[in-house]
Amino acid sequence: MKRRPGISGLHSAAAARDQYRSVGENVARIRTDLLKDQLATFRTQLEEFARKHKHDIKKNPAFRAQFHEMCSKVGVDPLASNKGFWAELLGIGDFYYEIGVQIVEICLATRSHNGGLIDLNELCSMLSKKRRTSREPITTDDCLKAIDKLKVLGSGFEVFTVGKKKLVRSVPTELNKDHNQILELAEVRGFVLVEDVERALSWHPGRVIDALETLMKEGLVMIDDGHPDRKRRYWFPCVSLSSSNAEEL
Amino acid sequence: MGDFKFPYFFDYPPYFTLQPVQDTREKQMQLWKELILRYCQHHKCFIINLEQEFPLFQNLSIQRKLSFEAREMFLAALVAEGKAEWLDKAHKKCLVLWRSIQEWSEMILQLVRDNAMEDGVLTLDEIQSGDESRGTELAGIDRFVLVRALKLLEQRGKAAMFKGKAGDDEGVKFSAS
């Protein structure tokens, strides 16, 4: 803007500066909005990209690293908290880590009661009680995912199916076929009698007792001689129905 | 006082049978010991007589009760830990010290301070059930335990017990200031 001489020239200069300033501010505002829009678009594109290449991101560490770098440049943190898009996508995230730690805690705390085997549903319900104050409800699926992550860490956790139930094993004890069969029988009432097993599986009593004694030594079975019918019952804490255990933690 | 809250294992039948496997047995004992202490504290129960029924040792809802052997074993474990004492040679009567004698004596001192009785006199009856102890844990304390606690205070020079005149209750003079 050309300078005009005299006082009116000064006024003009001031006015011009003001105008420039407000234009400047506008420009800045426009630029920020533009940036925001651009970022939003970028984010969406990044998400699209992640969706398309989910497999590669999961399987290929080098690719994954580059992807992470892209994310951090734009201020997106795939490792951040909530169960949601990113955690789901990449299979990692604090949500499952947190659950994993809590699962380990629960398994350790209940180990002396159930010998290191716990029903998945019971585990899930105890987990929910533990996280009472937190945002989302936990599904058995979440538990399974978290346990999967635990496996990656080499912690010896295993989920296996016996009859109608899924059990989570947190000790190295592996059950053989005989044990599994008895366990399946026990699911019905939480306990078995030797005669039940004999009848159901057509086993010799010796074989039944052997299996039960091994299970007892592993801490998976407790005896009960108190029933009025005076027959010994063998209880399996891991398939029992009480989930008030949570209070004890 | 509130309802007593039973722990999860109380409703699980096997816990009423002495477990043969070492680790399991230890866990079982631990749970029962804690329960006995907590139950006695809640109900202000000081003596368990093995020759009598004690409500804690059975759960009617699951039709189970602890055998004599089990009860004796759990109480013996408490005795070994110093949390209980046998009152007779035959080990049939057990004094449950959910508070140690030491702790009781401290509580008496506290009562004395709270009521500005550092140089005062109280009868044992008053300590057990008088106005001063109402609402405190001392209310309802067993006489035998009380005397033991006071004896401890005597040793520390904080109290001196004396017998009342014929017909009067025993009393204690405090020098706790």
Tab-separated table of C-alpha atoms in Angstrom:
chain	number	residue	atom	x	y	z
A	1	MET	CA	0.000	0.000	0.000
A	2	LYS	CA	1.385	3.233	-0.981
A	3	ARG	CA	2.194	5.632	1.801
A	4	ARG	CA	0.226	8.833	1.773
A	5	PRO	CA	1.889	11.961	3.196
A	6	GLY	CA	0.726	13.739	6.326
A	7	ILE	CA	-1.481	12.738	9.280
A	8	SER	CA	-4.111	11.193	7.170
A	9	GLY	CA	-1.316	9.136	5.769
A	10	LEU	CA	-0.464	7.964	9.309
A	11	HIS	CA	-4.077	7.080	9.989
A	12	SER	CA	-4.159	5.117	6.843
A	13	ALA	CA	-1.041	3.267	7.780
A	14	ALA	CA	-2.535	2.324	11.122
A	15	ALA	CA	-5.783	1.327	9.522
A	16	ALA	CA	-3.910	-0.661	6.997
A	17	ARG	CA	-1.962	-2.445	9.693
A	18	ASP	CA	-5.198	-3.292	11.437
A	19	GLN	CA	-6.637	-4.556	8.282
A	20	TYR	CA	-3.611	-6.618	7.627
A	21	ARG	CA	-3.805	-7.961	11.142
A	22	SER	CA	-7.373	-9.044	10.848
A	23	VAL	CA	-6.721	-10.489	7.453
A	24	GLY	CA	-3.706	-12.168	8.962
A	25	GLU	CA	-5.850	-13.605	11.716
A	26	ASN	CA	-8.378	-14.732	9.234
A	27	VAL	CA	-5.702	-16.340	7.213
A	28	ALA	CA	-4.386	-18.045	10.308
A	29	ARG	CA	-7.856	-19.216	11.199
A	30	ILE	CA	-8.440	-20.445	7.712
A	31	ARG	CA	-5.146	-22.205	7.747
A	32	THR	CA	-5.983	-23.929	11.058
A	33	ASP	CA	-9.364	-25.001	9.819
A	34	LEU	CA	-7.791	-26.215	6.665
A	35	LEU	CA	-5.212	-28.077	8.639
A	36	LYS	CA	-7.893	-29.614	10.803
A	37	ASP	CA	-9.757	-30.695	7.751
A	38	GLN	CA	-6.629	-32.022	6.221
A	39	LEU	CA	-5.783	-33.939	9.368
A	40	ALA	CA	-9.258	-35.356	9.563
A	41	THR	CA	-9.028	-36.473	6.002
A	42	PHE	CA	-5.607	-37.869	6.634
A	43	ARG	CA	-6.891	-39.771	9.641
A	44	THR	CA	-9.720	-41.230	7.656
A	45	GLN	CA	-7.337	-42.206	4.935
A	46	LEU	CA	-5.003	-43.693	7.486
A	47	GLU	CA	-7.838	-45.735	8.912
A	48	GLU	CA	-8.793	-46.835	5.440
A	49	PHE	CA	-5.229	-47.780	4.834
A	50	ALA	CA	-5.046	-49.696	8.087
A	51	ARG	CA	-8.233	-51.539	7.273
A	52	LYS	CA	-6.984	-52.502	3.848
A	53	HIS	CA	-3.619	-53.594	5.076
A	54	LYS	CA	-4.647	-55.032	8.419
A	55	HIS	CA	-3.143	-58.353	7.587
A	56	ASP	CA	0.206	-56.905	6.616
A	57	ILE	CA	0.332	-54.658	9.610
A	58	LYS	CA	-0.302	-57.611	11.871
A	59	LYS	CA	2.084	-59.993	10.215
A	60	ASN	CA	4.907	-57.827	8.993
A	61	PRO	CA	6.947	-56.093	11.695
A	62	ALA	CA	8.774	-53.793	9.287
A	63	PHE	CA	5.554	-52.696	7.680
A	64	ARG	CA	4.028	-52.287	11.103
A	65	ALA	CA	6.867	-50.060	12.227
A	66	GLN	CA	6.459	-47.783	9.243
A	67	PHE	CA	2.767	-47.643	9.840
A	68	HIS	CA	3.353	-46.620	13.433
A	69	GLU	CA	5.627	-43.871	12.269
A	70	MET	CA	2.981	-42.538	9.941
A	71	CYS	CA	0.531	-42.594	12.799
A	72	SER	CA	2.728	-40.728	15.195
A	73	LYS	CA	3.417	-38.050	12.587
A	74	VAL	CA	-0.225	-37.297	12.469
A	75	GLY	CA	-0.817	-37.673	16.187
A	76	VAL	CA	-2.683	-40.950	16.112
A	77	ASP	CA	-1.612	-43.480	18.732
A	78	PRO	CA	-2.727	-47.009	17.941
A	79	LEU	CA	-1.545	-48.202	21.309
A	80	ALA	CA	-3.757	-45.797	23.204
A	81	SER	CA	-6.379	-47.012	25.623
A	82	ASN	CA	-9.842	-47.968	24.649
A	83	LYS	CA	-11.102	-51.008	23.076
A	84	GLY	CA	-12.071	-49.632	19.763
A	85	PHE	CA	-10.910	-49.269	16.269
A	86	TRP	CA	-7.176	-49.357	16.740
A	87	ALA	CA	-6.962	-52.011	19.428
A	88	GLU	CA	-9.280	-54.200	17.447
A	89	LEU	CA	-7.328	-53.639	14.295
A	90	LEU	CA	-3.837	-54.175	15.466
A	91	GLY	CA	-4.557	-56.658	18.199
A	92	ILE	CA	-2.557	-54.622	20.662
A	93	GLY	CA	-3.505	-51.930	23.065
A	94	ASP	CA	-3.661	-51.169	26.737
A	95	PHE	CA	-7.168	-52.529	27.037
A	96	TYR	CA	-6.144	-56.139	26.455
A	97	TYR	CA	-2.924	-55.745	28.316
A	98	GLU	CA	-4.850	-54.508	31.316
A	99	ILE	CA	-7.324	-57.358	31.140
A	100	GLY	CA	-4.486	-59.828	30.726
A	101	VAL	CA	-2.843	-58.640	33.920
A	102	GLN	CA	-6.112	-58.887	35.787
A	103	ILE	CA	-6.709	-62.376	34.464
A	104	VAL	CA	-3.315	-63.437	35.731
A	105	GLU	CA	-4.144	-61.925	39.117
A	106	ILE	CA	-7.431	-63.783	39.310
A	107	CYS	CA	-5.849	-67.078	38.295
A	108	LEU	CA	-3.137	-66.706	40.887
A	109	ALA	CA	-5.599	-65.777	43.599
A	110	THR	CA	-7.890	-68.716	42.897
A	111	ARG	CA	-5.188	-71.254	42.204
A	112	SER	CA	-5.165	-72.673	45.711
A	113	HIS	CA	-8.884	-73.252	45.455
A	114	ASN	CA	-9.161	-74.659	41.946
A	115	GLY	CA	-5.672	-75.974	41.296
A	116	GLY	CA	-5.004	-73.678	38.358
A	117	LEU	CA	-8.025	-74.531	36.271
A	118	ILE	CA	-10.889	-72.124	36.039
A	119	ASP	CA	-14.097	-72.034	34.072
A	120	LEU	CA	-13.952	-69.303	31.431
A	121	ASN	CA	-17.351	-67.934	32.354
A	122	GLU	CA	-16.439	-67.775	35.993
A	123	LEU	CA	-13.184	-66.009	35.116
A	124	CYS	CA	-15.080	-63.545	33.003
A	125	SER	CA	-17.596	-62.817	35.710
A	126	MET	CA	-14.879	-62.308	38.302
A	127	LEU	CA	-13.124	-60.019	35.882
A	128	SER	CA	-16.269	-57.973	35.423
A	129	LYS	CA	-16.694	-57.659	39.159
A	130	LYS	CA	-13.101	-56.576	39.479
A	131	ARG	CA	-13.645	-53.907	36.848
A	132	ARG	CA	-16.958	-52.825	38.281
A	133	THR	CA	-16.120	-49.159	38.014
A	134	SER	CA	-14.784	-49.252	34.520
A	135	ARG	CA	-16.394	-48.304	31.288
A	136	GLU	CA	-17.139	-51.300	29.124
A	137	PRO	CA	-18.481	-54.721	30.049
A	138	ILE	CA	-16.122	-57.618	29.439
A	139	THR	CA	-17.145	-60.459	27.183
A	140	THR	CA	-15.697	-63.958	27.159
A	141	ASP	CA	-14.358	-63.001	23.779
A	142	ASP	CA	-12.334	-60.232	25.377
A	143	CYS	CA	-11.000	-62.738	27.879
A	144	LEU	CA	-9.987	-65.093	25.123
A	145	LYS	CA	-8.248	-62.309	23.235
A	146	ALA	CA	-6.385	-61.226	26.324
A	147	ILE	CA	-5.352	-64.788	27.102
A	148	ASP	CA	-4.109	-65.083	23.561
A	149	LYS	CA	-1.843	-62.123	24.187
A	150	LEU	CA	-0.695	-63.742	27.396
A	151	LYS	CA	0.300	-66.808	25.457
A	152	VAL	CA	2.496	-64.682	23.250
A	153	LEU	CA	4.312	-63.580	26.369
A	154	GLY	CA	4.957	-67.217	27.111
A	155	SER	CA	3.012	-67.328	30.334
A	156	GLY	CA	1.704	-70.854	30.043
A	157	PHE	CA	-1.947	-69.968	29.765
A	158	GLU	CA	-4.135	-72.265	27.788
A	159	VAL	CA	-7.811	-72.481	27.051
A	160	PHE	CA	-9.303	-75.860	26.350
A	161	THR	CA	-12.733	-77.308	26.019
A	162	VAL	CA	-14.122	-80.110	28.108
A	163	GLY	CA	-17.664	-81.109	27.388
A	164	LYS	CA	-19.760	-77.972	27.381
A	165	LYS	CA	-17.275	-75.803	29.161
A	166	LYS	CA	-14.196	-73.844	28.290
A	167	LEU	CA	-11.540	-73.987	30.938
A	168	VAL	CA	-8.565	-71.722	31.387
A	169	ARG	CA	-5.430	-73.440	32.579
A	170	SER	CA	-2.786	-71.331	34.244
A	171	VAL	CA	-0.479	-74.097	35.427
A	172	PRO	CA	1.707	-76.450	33.421
A	173	THR	CA	-0.368	-79.475	34.438
A	174	GLU	CA	-1.767	-81.080	31.402
A	175	LEU	CA	-4.764	-83.287	31.634
A	176	ASN	CA	-4.741	-86.600	29.872
A	177	LYS	CA	-7.721	-88.146	28.206
A	178	ASP	CA	-8.869	-89.983	31.330
A	179	HIS	CA	-8.789	-86.782	33.326
A	180	ASN	CA	-10.675	-84.882	30.699
A	181	GLN	CA	-13.397	-87.454	30.618
A	182	ILE	CA	-13.873	-87.330	34.342
A	183	LEU	CA	-13.826	-83.561	34.238
A	184	GLU	CA	-16.586	-83.629	31.691
A	185	LEU	CA	-18.664	-85.846	33.925
A	186	ALA	CA	-18.046	-83.521	36.834
A	187	GLU	CA	-19.463	-80.577	34.935
A	188	VAL	CA	-22.978	-81.788	35.543
A	189	ARG	CA	-23.030	-81.388	39.308
A	190	GLY	CA	-19.587	-80.082	40.157
A	191	PHE	CA	-18.553	-83.452	41.586
A	192	VAL	CA	-18.431	-87.171	40.808
A	193	LEU	CA	-18.681	-90.382	42.718
A	194	VAL	CA	-16.458	-93.300	41.796
A	195	GLU	CA	-19.532	-95.341	40.900
A	196	ASP	CA	-20.702	-92.575	38.529
A	197	VAL	CA	-17.465	-92.716	36.610
A	198	GLU	CA	-17.386	-96.478	36.579
A	199	ARG	CA	-20.855	-96.617	35.179
A	200	ALA	CA	-20.587	-93.792	32.670
A	201	LEU	CA	-17.226	-94.733	31.230
A	202	SER	CA	-17.227	-98.460	31.953
A	203	TRP	CA	-13.955	-98.234	33.792
A	204	HIS	CA	-12.452	-100.459	36.385
A	205	PRO	CA	-12.621	-98.784	39.828
A	206	GLY	CA	-8.831	-98.847	40.004
A	207	ARG	CA	-8.559	-96.719	36.912
A	208	VAL	CA	-11.068	-94.255	38.313
A	209	ILE	CA	-9.299	-93.911	41.635
A	210	ASP	CA	-5.945	-93.506	39.940
A	211	ALA	CA	-7.156	-90.670	37.816
A	212	LEU	CA	-8.920	-88.993	40.713
A	213	GLU	CA	-5.900	-89.254	42.969
A	214	THR	CA	-3.678	-87.658	40.364
A	215	LEU	CA	-6.167	-84.861	40.005
A	216	MET	CA	-6.218	-84.467	43.773
A	217	LYS	CA	-2.447	-84.252	43.948
A	218	GLU	CA	-2.551	-81.524	41.329
A	219	GLY	CA	-4.927	-79.596	43.520
A	220	LEU	CA	-7.753	-79.873	41.037
A	221	VAL	CA	-9.966	-82.070	43.155
A	222	MET	CA	-11.129	-82.015	46.771
A	223	ILE	CA	-12.777	-84.867	48.635
A	224	ASP	CA	-16.032	-84.635	50.502
A	225	ASP	CA	-17.021	-87.324	52.976
A	226	GLY	CA	-19.790	-85.402	54.620
A	227	HIS	CA	-22.822	-86.339	52.629
A	228	PRO	CA	-25.527	-88.137	54.608
A	229	ASP	CA	-25.330	-91.084	52.210
A	230	ARG	CA	-21.742	-91.551	53.351
A	231	LYS	CA	-20.395	-91.883	49.834
A	232	ARG	CA	-17.229	-89.984	49.014
A	233	ARG	CA	-17.632	-87.202	46.520
A	234	TYR	CA	-14.844	-85.751	44.445
A	235	TRP	CA	-15.392	-82.066	43.817
A	236	PHE	CA	-13.870	-80.036	40.994
A	237	PRO	CA	-13.573	-76.384	41.993
A	238	CYS	CA	-12.795	-75.445	38.418
A	239	VAL	CA	-16.248	-76.409	37.232
A	240	SER	CA	-18.175	-75.234	40.211
A	241	LEU	CA	-20.813	-72.630	39.979
A	242	SER	CA	-19.906	-70.188	42.711
A	243	SER	CA	-18.687	-66.876	41.482
A	244	SER	CA	-18.696	-65.167	44.790
A	245	ASN	CA	-14.971	-65.801	44.743
A	246	ALA	CA	-14.541	-62.304	43.481
A	247	GLU	CA	-15.156	-60.957	46.956
A	248	GLU	CA	-12.178	-62.807	48.213
A	249	LEU	CA	-9.755	-61.124	45.901
B	1	MET	CA	-23.350	-55.537	65.003
B	2	GLY	CA	-24.525	-56.419	61.554
B	3	ASP	CA	-24.867	-59.784	59.903
B	4	PHE	CA	-21.828	-61.984	59.800
B	5	LYS	CA	-20.651	-62.509	56.274
B	6	PHE	CA	-19.574	-66.073	55.563
B	7	PRO	CA	-16.753	-66.586	53.070
B	8	TYR	CA	-17.243	-68.467	49.806
B	9	PHE	CA	-15.625	-71.667	51.029
B	10	PHE	CA	-18.199	-72.075	53.792
B	11	ASP	CA	-20.778	-73.101	51.202
B	12	TYR	CA	-18.460	-75.500	49.415
B	13	PRO	CA	-18.871	-79.011	50.863
B	14	PRO	CA	-15.279	-80.323	50.520
B	15	TYR	CA	-14.025	-77.727	52.977
B	16	PHE	CA	-15.852	-79.574	55.720
B	17	THR	CA	-13.738	-82.692	55.118
B	18	LEU	CA	-10.112	-82.769	56.158
B	19	GLN	CA	-8.206	-82.821	52.888
B	20	PRO	CA	-5.519	-85.465	52.537
B	21	VAL	CA	-3.316	-83.620	50.046
B	22	GLN	CA	-0.791	-81.488	51.924
B	23	ASP	CA	-1.105	-78.249	49.947
B	24	THR	CA	-4.862	-78.426	49.872
B	25	ARG	CA	-4.974	-79.175	53.590
B	26	GLU	CA	-2.804	-76.168	54.362
B	27	LYS	CA	-5.040	-73.910	52.367
B	28	GLN	CA	-8.065	-75.355	54.102
B	29	MET	CA	-6.561	-74.807	57.537
B	30	GLN	CA	-5.630	-71.270	56.705
B	31	LEU	CA	-9.161	-70.471	55.651
B	32	TRP	CA	-10.750	-72.055	58.701
B	33	LYS	CA	-8.338	-70.407	61.126
B	34	GLU	CA	-9.159	-66.993	59.739
B	35	LEU	CA	-12.841	-67.753	59.803
B	36	ILE	CA	-12.781	-68.916	63.406
B	37	LEU	CA	-11.026	-65.754	64.528
B	38	ARG	CA	-13.300	-63.484	62.568
B	39	TYR	CA	-16.444	-65.272	63.693
B	40	CYS	CA	-15.442	-65.204	67.351
B	41	GLN	CA	-14.582	-61.557	67.149
B	42	HIS	CA	-17.895	-60.719	65.542
B	43	HIS	CA	-19.917	-62.628	68.078
B	44	LYS	CA	-17.665	-61.765	71.022
B	45	CYS	CA	-17.123	-65.427	71.597
B	46	PHE	CA	-14.138	-66.344	73.735
B	47	ILE	CA	-14.455	-70.024	74.443
B	48	ILE	CA	-14.990	-72.920	72.089
B	49	ASN	CA	-15.887	-76.176	73.744
B	50	LEU	CA	-15.138	-79.137	71.539
B	51	GLU	CA	-17.636	-81.286	73.366
B	52	GLN	CA	-20.455	-78.960	72.517
B	53	GLU	CA	-22.012	-77.816	69.290
B	54	PHE	CA	-20.538	-74.633	67.948
B	55	PRO	CA	-22.627	-72.986	65.234
B	56	LEU	CA	-19.649	-72.135	63.066
B	57	PHE	CA	-18.643	-75.728	62.512
B	58	GLN	CA	-21.639	-76.733	60.487
B	59	ASN	CA	-23.511	-75.442	57.521
B	60	LEU	CA	-27.050	-76.736	57.510
B	61	SER	CA	-27.791	-75.372	54.086
B	62	ILE	CA	-25.301	-77.783	52.532
B	63	GLN	CA	-25.737	-80.466	55.183
B	64	ARG	CA	-22.122	-80.542	56.229
B	65	LYS	CA	-20.305	-80.336	59.529
B	66	LEU	CA	-16.697	-80.539	60.599
B	67	SER	CA	-15.606	-83.741	62.257
B	68	PHE	CA	-14.232	-83.671	65.785
B	69	GLU	CA	-10.798	-84.363	64.370
B	70	ALA	CA	-11.010	-81.427	62.013
B	71	ARG	CA	-12.217	-79.035	64.688
B	72	GLU	CA	-9.481	-80.095	67.033
B	73	MET	CA	-6.890	-79.737	64.306
B	74	PHE	CA	-7.954	-76.216	63.372
B	75	LEU	CA	-8.031	-75.073	66.980
B	76	ALA	CA	-4.661	-76.688	67.652
B	77	ALA	CA	-3.290	-74.767	64.713
B	78	LEU	CA	-4.570	-71.536	66.233
B	79	VAL	CA	-2.970	-72.477	69.536
B	80	ALA	CA	0.332	-73.150	67.794
B	81	GLU	CA	0.126	-69.680	66.337
B	82	GLY	CA	-0.535	-68.110	69.711
B	83	LYS	CA	-4.010	-67.048	68.675
B	84	ALA	CA	-5.688	-69.431	71.093
B	85	GLU	CA	-4.981	-71.379	74.273
B	86	TRP	CA	-6.150	-74.687	75.620
B	87	LEU	CA	-7.853	-74.185	78.953
B	88	ASP	CA	-7.641	-77.815	79.978
B	89	LYS	CA	-5.162	-80.659	79.694
B	90	ALA	CA	-7.607	-82.749	77.715
B	91	HIS	CA	-7.723	-80.066	75.022
B	92	LYS	CA	-11.452	-79.824	75.029
B	93	LYS	CA	-11.892	-76.188	75.903
B	94	CYS	CA	-10.210	-73.542	73.849
B	95	LEU	CA	-9.797	-69.846	74.596
B	96	VAL	CA	-9.839	-67.940	71.343
B	97	LEU	CA	-7.649	-64.876	71.391
B	98	TRP	CA	-8.865	-62.954	68.415
B	99	ARG	CA	-7.203	-60.130	70.297
B	100	SER	CA	-4.054	-60.932	72.207
B	101	ILE	CA	-3.937	-60.391	75.957
B	102	GLN	CA	-1.510	-57.605	75.233
B	103	GLU	CA	-4.028	-55.927	72.946
B	104	TRP	CA	-6.756	-56.236	75.548
B	105	SER	CA	-4.541	-54.610	78.143
B	106	GLU	CA	-3.873	-51.716	75.757
B	107	MET	CA	-7.582	-51.302	75.227
B	108	ILE	CA	-8.162	-51.130	78.954
B	109	LEU	CA	-5.539	-48.403	79.209
B	110	GLN	CA	-7.294	-46.561	76.432
B	111	LEU	CA	-10.603	-46.877	78.234
B	112	VAL	CA	-8.982	-45.478	81.351
B	113	ARG	CA	-7.575	-42.514	79.450
B	114	ASP	CA	-10.792	-41.851	77.584
B	115	ASN	CA	-12.659	-41.635	80.860
B	116	ALA	CA	-9.974	-39.686	82.734
B	117	MET	CA	-9.599	-42.481	85.208
B	118	GLU	CA	-5.835	-42.622	85.254
B	119	ASP	CA	-5.900	-42.683	89.024
B	120	GLY	CA	-9.349	-44.083	89.335
B	121	VAL	CA	-10.959	-47.271	90.435
B	122	LEU	CA	-13.259	-49.554	88.506
B	123	THR	CA	-14.833	-52.854	89.340
B	124	LEU	CA	-14.259	-55.660	86.900
B	125	ASP	CA	-17.979	-55.720	86.327
B	126	GLU	CA	-17.910	-52.113	85.279
B	127	ILE	CA	-15.170	-52.792	82.772
B	128	GLN	CA	-17.128	-55.709	81.416
B	129	SER	CA	-20.508	-54.095	81.184
B	130	GLY	CA	-20.512	-50.603	82.630
B	131	ASP	CA	-21.230	-47.271	81.006
B	132	GLU	CA	-17.574	-46.618	80.295
B	133	SER	CA	-17.114	-49.637	78.110
B	134	ARG	CA	-20.427	-49.487	76.312
B	135	GLY	CA	-19.883	-49.252	72.581
B	136	THR	CA	-16.245	-50.262	72.830
B	137	GLU	CA	-14.766	-53.620	72.047
B	138	LEU	CA	-14.220	-54.167	75.760
B	139	ALA	CA	-17.923	-54.486	76.388
B	140	GLY	CA	-18.717	-58.102	77.064
B	141	ILE	CA	-15.116	-59.150	77.513
B	142	ASP	CA	-14.687	-62.525	79.123
B	143	ARG	CA	-13.839	-62.308	82.832
B	144	PHE	CA	-10.910	-64.679	82.552
B	145	VAL	CA	-9.384	-62.704	79.705
B	146	LEU	CA	-9.982	-59.461	81.555
B	147	VAL	CA	-8.119	-60.667	84.622
B	148	ARG	CA	-5.227	-61.837	82.460
B	149	ALA	CA	-5.065	-58.447	80.788
B	150	LEU	CA	-5.180	-56.650	84.108
B	151	LYS	CA	-2.407	-58.871	85.444
B	152	LEU	CA	-0.317	-57.711	82.532
B	153	LEU	CA	-1.016	-54.131	83.498
B	154	GLU	CA	-0.092	-54.953	87.074
B	155	GLN	CA	3.272	-56.174	85.897
B	156	ARG	CA	3.770	-52.851	84.185
B	157	GLY	CA	2.805	-51.038	87.338
B	158	LYS	CA	-0.224	-49.471	85.730
B	159	ALA	CA	-2.860	-51.169	87.799
B	160	ALA	CA	-3.471	-53.075	90.997
B	161	MET	CA	-6.315	-55.475	91.452
B	162	PHE	CA	-8.015	-55.920	94.778
B	163	LYS	CA	-10.788	-57.985	96.143
B	164	GLY	CA	-13.877	-56.251	97.222
B	165	LYS	CA	-15.400	-56.738	100.637
B	166	ALA	CA	-17.415	-59.876	101.007
B	167	GLY	CA	-20.061	-59.842	98.320
B	168	ASP	CA	-18.455	-57.000	96.385
B	169	ASP	CA	-16.974	-57.468	93.020
B	170	GLU	CA	-13.255	-57.430	92.378
B	171	GLY	CA	-11.865	-54.079	91.472
B	172	VAL	CA	-8.811	-52.471	90.025
B	173	LYS	CA	-7.016	-49.270	90.947
B	174	PHE	CA	-5.233	-47.622	88.082
B	175	SER	CA	-1.954	-45.737	88.175
B	176	ALA	CA	-1.865	-45.032	84.536
B	177	SER	CA	-0.981	-41.385	84.429
